[in-house]
PDB file of C-alpha atoms and ligand atoms in Angstrom:
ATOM      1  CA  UNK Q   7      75.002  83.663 -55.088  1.00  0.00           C
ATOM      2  CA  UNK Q   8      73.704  84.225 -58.638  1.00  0.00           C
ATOM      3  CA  UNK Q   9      75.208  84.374 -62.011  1.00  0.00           C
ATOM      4  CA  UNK Q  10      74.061  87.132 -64.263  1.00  0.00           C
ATOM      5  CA  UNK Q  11      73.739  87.311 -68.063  1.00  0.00           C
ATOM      6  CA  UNK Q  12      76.565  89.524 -69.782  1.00  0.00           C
ATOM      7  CA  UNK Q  13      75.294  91.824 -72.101  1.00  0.00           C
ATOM      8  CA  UNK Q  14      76.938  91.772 -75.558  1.00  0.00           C
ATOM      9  CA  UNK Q  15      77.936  93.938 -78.708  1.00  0.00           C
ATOM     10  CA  UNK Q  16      74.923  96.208 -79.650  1.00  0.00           C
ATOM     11  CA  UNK Q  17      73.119  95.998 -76.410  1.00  0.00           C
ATOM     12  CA  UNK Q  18      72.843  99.935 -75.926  1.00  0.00           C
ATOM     13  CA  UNK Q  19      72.933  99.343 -71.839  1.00  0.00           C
ATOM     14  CA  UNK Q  20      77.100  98.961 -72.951  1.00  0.00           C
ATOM     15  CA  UNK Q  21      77.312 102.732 -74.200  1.00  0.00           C
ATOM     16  CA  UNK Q  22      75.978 104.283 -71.015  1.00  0.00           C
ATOM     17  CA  UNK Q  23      77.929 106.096 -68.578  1.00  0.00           C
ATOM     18  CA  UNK Q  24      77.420 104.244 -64.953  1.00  0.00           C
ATOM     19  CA  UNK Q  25      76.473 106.342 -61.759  1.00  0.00           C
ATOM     20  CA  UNK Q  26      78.889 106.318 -58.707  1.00  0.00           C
ATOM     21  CA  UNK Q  27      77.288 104.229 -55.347  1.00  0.00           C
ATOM     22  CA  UNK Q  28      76.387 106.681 -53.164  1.00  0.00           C
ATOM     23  CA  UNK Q  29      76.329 103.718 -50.128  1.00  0.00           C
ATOM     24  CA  UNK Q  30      77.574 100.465 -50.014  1.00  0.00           C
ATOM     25  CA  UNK Q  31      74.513  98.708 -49.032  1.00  0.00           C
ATOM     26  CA  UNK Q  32      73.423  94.834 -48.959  1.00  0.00           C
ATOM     27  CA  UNK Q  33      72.254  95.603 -52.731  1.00  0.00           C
ATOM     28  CA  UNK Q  34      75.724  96.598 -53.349  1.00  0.00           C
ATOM     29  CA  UNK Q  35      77.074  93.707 -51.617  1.00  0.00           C
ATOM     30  CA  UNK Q  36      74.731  91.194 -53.810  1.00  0.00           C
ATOM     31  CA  UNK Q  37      75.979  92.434 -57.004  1.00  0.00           C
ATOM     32  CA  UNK Q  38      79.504  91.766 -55.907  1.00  0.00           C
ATOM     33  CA  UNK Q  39      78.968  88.573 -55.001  1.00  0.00           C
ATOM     34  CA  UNK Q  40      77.096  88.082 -58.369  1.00  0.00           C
ATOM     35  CA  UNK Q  41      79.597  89.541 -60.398  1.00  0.00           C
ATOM     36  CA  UNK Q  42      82.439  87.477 -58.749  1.00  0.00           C
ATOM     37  CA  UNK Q  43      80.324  84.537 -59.217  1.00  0.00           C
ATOM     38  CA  UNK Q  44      79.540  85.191 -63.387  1.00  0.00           C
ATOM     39  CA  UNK Q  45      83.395  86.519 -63.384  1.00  0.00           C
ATOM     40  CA  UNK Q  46      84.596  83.294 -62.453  1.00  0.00           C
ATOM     41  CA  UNK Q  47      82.018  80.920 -64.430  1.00  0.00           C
ATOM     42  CA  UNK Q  48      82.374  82.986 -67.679  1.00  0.00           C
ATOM     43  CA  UNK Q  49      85.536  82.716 -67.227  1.00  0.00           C
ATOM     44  CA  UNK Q  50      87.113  85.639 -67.380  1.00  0.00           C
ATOM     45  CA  UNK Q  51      89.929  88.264 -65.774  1.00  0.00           C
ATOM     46  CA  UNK Q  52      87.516  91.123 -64.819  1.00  0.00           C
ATOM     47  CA  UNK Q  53      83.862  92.238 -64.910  1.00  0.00           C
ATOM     48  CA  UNK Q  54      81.908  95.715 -64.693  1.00  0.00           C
ATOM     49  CA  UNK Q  55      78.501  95.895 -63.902  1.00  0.00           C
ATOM     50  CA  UNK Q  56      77.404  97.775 -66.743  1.00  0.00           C
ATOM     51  CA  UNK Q  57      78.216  94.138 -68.448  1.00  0.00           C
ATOM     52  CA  UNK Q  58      75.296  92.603 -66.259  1.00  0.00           C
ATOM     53  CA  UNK Q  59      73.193  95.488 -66.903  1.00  0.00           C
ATOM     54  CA  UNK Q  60      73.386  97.405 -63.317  1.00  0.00           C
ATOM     55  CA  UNK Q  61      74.778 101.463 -64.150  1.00  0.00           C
ATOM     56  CA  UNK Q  62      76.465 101.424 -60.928  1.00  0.00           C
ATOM     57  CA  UNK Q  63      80.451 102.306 -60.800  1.00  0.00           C
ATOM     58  CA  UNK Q  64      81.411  98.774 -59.770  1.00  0.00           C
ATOM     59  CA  UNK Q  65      84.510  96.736 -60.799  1.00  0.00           C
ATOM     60  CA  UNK Q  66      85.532  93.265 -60.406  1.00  0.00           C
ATOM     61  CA  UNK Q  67      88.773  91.981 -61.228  1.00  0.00           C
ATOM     62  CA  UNK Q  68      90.942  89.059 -60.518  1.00  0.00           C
ATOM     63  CA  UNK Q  69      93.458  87.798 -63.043  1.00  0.00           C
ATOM     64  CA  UNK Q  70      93.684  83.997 -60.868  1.00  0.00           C
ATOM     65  CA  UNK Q  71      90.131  83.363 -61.950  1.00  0.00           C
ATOM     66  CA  UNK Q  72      89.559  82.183 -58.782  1.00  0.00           C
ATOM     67  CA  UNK Q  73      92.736  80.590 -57.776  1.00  0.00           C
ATOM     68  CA  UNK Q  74      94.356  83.516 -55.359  1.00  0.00           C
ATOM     69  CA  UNK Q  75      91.828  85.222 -53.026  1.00  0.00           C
ATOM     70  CA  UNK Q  76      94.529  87.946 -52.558  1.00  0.00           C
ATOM     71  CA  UNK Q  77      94.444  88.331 -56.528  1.00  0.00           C
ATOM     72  CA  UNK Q  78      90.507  89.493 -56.343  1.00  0.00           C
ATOM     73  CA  UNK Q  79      89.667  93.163 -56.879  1.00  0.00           C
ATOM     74  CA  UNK Q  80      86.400  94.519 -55.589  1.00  0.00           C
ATOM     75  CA  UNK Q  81      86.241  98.442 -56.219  1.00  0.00           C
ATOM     76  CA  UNK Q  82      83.429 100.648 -56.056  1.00  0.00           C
ATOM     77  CA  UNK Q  83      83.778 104.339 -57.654  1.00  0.00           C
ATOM     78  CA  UNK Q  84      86.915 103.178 -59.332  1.00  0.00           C
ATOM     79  CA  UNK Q  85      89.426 106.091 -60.542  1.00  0.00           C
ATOM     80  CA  UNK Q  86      92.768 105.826 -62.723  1.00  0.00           C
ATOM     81  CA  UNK Q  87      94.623 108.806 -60.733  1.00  0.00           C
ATOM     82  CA  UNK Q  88      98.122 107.852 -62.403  1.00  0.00           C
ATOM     83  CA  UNK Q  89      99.336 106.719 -66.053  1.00  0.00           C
ATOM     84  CA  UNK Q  90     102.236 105.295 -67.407  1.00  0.00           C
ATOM     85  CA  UNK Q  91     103.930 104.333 -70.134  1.00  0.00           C
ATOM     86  CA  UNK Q  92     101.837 102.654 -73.090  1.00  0.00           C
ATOM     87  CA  UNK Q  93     101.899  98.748 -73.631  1.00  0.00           C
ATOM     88  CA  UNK Q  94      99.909  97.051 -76.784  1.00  0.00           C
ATOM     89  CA  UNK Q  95      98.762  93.724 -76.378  1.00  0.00           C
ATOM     90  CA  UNK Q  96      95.708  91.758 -77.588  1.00  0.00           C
ATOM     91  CA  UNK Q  97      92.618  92.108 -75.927  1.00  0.00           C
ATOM     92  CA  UNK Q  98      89.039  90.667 -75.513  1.00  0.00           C
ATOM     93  CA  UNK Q  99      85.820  91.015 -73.241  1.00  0.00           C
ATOM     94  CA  UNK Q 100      83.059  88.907 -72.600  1.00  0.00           C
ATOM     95  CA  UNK Q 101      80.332  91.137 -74.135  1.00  0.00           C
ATOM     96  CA  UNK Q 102      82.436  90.541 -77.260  1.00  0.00           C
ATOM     97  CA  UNK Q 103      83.083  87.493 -76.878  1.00  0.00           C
ATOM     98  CA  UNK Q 104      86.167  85.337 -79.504  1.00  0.00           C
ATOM     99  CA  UNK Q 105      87.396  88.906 -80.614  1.00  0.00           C
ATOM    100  CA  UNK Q 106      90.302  90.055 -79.572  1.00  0.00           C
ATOM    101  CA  UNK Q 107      92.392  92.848 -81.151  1.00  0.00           C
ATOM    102  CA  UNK Q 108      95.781  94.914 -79.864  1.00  0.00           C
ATOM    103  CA  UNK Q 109      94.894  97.672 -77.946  1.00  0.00           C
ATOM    104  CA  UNK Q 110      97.264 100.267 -76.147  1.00  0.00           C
ATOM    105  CA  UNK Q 111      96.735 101.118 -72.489  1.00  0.00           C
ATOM    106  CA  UNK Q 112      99.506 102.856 -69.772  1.00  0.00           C
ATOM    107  CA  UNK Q 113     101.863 100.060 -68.619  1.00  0.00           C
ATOM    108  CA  UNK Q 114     101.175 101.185 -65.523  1.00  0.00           C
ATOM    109  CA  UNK Q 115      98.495 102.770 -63.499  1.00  0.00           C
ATOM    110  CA  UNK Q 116      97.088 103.896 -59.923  1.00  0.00           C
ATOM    111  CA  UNK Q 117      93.777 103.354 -59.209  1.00  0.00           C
ATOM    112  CA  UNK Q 118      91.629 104.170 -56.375  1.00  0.00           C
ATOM    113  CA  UNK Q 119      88.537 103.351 -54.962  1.00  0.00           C
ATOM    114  CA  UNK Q 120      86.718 102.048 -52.127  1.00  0.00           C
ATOM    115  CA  UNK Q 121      86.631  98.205 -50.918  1.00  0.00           C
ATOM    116  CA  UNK Q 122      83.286  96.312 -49.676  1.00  0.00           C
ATOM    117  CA  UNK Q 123      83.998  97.584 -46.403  1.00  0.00           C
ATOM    118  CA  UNK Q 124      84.007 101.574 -47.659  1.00  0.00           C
ATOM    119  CA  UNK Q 125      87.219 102.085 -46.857  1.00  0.00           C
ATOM    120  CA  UNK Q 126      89.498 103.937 -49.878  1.00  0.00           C
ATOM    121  CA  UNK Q 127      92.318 101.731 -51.303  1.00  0.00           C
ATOM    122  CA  UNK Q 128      95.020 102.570 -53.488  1.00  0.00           C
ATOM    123  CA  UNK Q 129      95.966  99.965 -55.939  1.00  0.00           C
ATOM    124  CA  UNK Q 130      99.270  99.994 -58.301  1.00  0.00           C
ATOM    125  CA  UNK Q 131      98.697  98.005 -61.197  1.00  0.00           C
ATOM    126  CA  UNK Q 132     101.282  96.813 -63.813  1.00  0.00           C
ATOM    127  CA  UNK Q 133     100.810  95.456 -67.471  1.00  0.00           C
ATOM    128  CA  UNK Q 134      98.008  92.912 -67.228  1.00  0.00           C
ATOM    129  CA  UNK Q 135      96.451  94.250 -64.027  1.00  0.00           C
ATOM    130  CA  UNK Q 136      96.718  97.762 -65.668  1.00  0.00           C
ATOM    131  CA  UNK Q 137      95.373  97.175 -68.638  1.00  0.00           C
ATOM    132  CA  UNK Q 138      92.322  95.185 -66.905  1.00  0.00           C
ATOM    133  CA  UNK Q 139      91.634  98.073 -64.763  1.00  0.00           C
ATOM    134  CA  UNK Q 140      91.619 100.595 -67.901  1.00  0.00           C
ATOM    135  CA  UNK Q 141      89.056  98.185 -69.597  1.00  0.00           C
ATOM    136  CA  UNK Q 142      86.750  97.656 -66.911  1.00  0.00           C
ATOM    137  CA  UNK Q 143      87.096 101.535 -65.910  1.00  0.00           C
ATOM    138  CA  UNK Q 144      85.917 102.297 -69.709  1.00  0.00           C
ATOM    139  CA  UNK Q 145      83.287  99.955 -69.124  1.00  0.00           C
ATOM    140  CA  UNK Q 146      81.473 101.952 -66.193  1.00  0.00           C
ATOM    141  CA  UNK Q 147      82.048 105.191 -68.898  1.00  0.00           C
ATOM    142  CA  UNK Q 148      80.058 102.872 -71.767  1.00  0.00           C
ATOM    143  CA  UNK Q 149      83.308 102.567 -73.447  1.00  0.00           C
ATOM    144  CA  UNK Q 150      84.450  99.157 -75.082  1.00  0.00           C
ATOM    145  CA  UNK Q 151      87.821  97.983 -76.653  1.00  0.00           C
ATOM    146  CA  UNK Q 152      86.844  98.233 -79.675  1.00  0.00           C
ATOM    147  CA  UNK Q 153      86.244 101.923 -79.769  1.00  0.00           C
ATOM    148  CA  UNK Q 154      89.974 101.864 -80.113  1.00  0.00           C
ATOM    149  CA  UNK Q 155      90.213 100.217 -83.012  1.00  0.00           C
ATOM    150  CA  UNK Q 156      89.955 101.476 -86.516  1.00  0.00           C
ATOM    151  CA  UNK Q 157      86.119 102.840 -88.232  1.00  0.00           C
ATOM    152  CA  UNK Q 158      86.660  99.757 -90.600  1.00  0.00           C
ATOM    153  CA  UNK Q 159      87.345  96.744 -87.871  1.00  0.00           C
ATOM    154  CA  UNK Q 160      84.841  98.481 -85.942  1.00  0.00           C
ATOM    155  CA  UNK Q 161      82.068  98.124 -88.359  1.00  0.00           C
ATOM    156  CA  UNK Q 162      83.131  94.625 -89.405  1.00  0.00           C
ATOM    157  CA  UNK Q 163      82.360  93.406 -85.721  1.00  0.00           C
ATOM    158  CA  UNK Q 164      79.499  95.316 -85.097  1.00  0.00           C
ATOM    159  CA  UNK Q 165      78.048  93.340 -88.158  1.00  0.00           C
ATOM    160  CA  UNK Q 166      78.847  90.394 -86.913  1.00  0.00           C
ATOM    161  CA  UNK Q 167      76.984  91.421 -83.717  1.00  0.00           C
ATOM    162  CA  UNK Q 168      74.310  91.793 -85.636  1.00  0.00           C
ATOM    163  CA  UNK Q 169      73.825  88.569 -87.095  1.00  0.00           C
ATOM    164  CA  UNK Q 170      71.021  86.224 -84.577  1.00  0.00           C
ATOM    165  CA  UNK Q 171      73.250  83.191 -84.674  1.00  0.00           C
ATOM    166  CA  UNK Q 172      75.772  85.515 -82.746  1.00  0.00           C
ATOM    167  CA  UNK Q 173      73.173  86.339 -80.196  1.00  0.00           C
ATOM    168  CA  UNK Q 174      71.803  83.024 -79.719  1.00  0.00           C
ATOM    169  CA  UNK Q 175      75.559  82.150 -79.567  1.00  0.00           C
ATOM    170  CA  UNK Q 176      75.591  84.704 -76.427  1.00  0.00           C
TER     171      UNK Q 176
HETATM  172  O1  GNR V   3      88.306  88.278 -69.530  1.00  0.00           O
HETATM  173  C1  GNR V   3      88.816  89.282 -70.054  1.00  0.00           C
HETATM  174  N1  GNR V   3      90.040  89.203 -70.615  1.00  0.00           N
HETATM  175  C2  GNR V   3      90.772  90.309 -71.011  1.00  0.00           C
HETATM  176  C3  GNR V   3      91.918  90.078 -71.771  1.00  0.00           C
HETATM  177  C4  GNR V   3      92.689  91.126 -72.193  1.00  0.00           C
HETATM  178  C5  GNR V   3      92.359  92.416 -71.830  1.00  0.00           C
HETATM  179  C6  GNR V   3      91.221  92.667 -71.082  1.00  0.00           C
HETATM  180  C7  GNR V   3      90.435  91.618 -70.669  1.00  0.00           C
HETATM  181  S1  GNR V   3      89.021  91.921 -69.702  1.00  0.00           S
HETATM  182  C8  GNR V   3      88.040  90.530 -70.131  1.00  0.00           C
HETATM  183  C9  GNR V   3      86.793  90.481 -69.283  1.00  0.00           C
HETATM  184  C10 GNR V   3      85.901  91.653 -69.609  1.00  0.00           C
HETATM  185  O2  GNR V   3      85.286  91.783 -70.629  1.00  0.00           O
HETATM  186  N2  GNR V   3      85.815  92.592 -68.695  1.00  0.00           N
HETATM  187  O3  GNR V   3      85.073  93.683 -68.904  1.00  0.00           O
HETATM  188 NI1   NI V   4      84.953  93.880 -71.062  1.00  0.00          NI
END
């Protein structure tokens, strides 16, 4: 197992749109395990491989951190087939990192996708699992949180993504 660097704020591999896997293959496999692995370490709630610079349509989520193997989410071609509702909470992500801003998502979505194995699962998330499937979904369609927020917020943290002593911070 490996842990990968997360791309940040600015890098312009965050703004592209991520190609489904055709075949779940041991390369596939490897930047599961990876992703997991950085996941975990960051720490963080989910990660999409955009973030470590792969285009692929790969998700990994798992609000224990680690804790609750049944609470880990590995989904390739990941799909929101369902919304509901609309929830606004804060939110953050690790290629932007110590900003965190309200953002609304559906309260409630289905998703659906395939596991490791290839099989298709259906998965009904609520609130905190919904909203981390929304973000990590955007993710693979080079969309960040902070395209929801205002032009003028917007700016003001790209700027600061601009500075070095954020990137060295990264
Ligand atoms: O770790 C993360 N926390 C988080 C908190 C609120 C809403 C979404 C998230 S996802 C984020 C990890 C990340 O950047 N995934 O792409
Ligand atoms: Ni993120």
């Amino acid at each position: 197992m490996a842990k990968r660097t997360i791309l940040k704020l600015g890098d312009p591999a965050l703004t592209m749109k991520s190609e489904p896997v055709a075949g779940i293959d041991a390369d596939i496999r490897t930047l599961v395990r990876d992703m997991i692995e950085t996941l975990h370490k960051a720490p963080g709630i989910g990660l999409a491989a955009p973030q470590v610079d792969v285009r692929k349509r790969v998700v990994t989520v798992d609000l224990s951190i680690g804790e609750d193997p049944d609470a880990l989410y590995a989904l390739i071609n990941p799909e929101i087939v369902q919304r509901e509702g609309k929830c606004i909470r804060e939110e953050g992500c690790l290629s932007v990192p110590e900003v965190y801003e309200k953002v609304a998502r559906p309260q409630k979505v289905v998703v659906k996708g395939l596991n490791l194995e290839g099989s298709e699962v259906t998965i009904e998330a609520e609130d905190m699992l919904a909203r981390v499937f929304c973000h990590e979904i955007d993710h693979l369609d080079g969309k960040l949180f902070v395209d929801y927020l205002s032009p003028l917020k917007r700016s003001l943290i790209r700027k600061k993504f601009k500075k070095p002593e954020a990137k060295k911070k990264a």
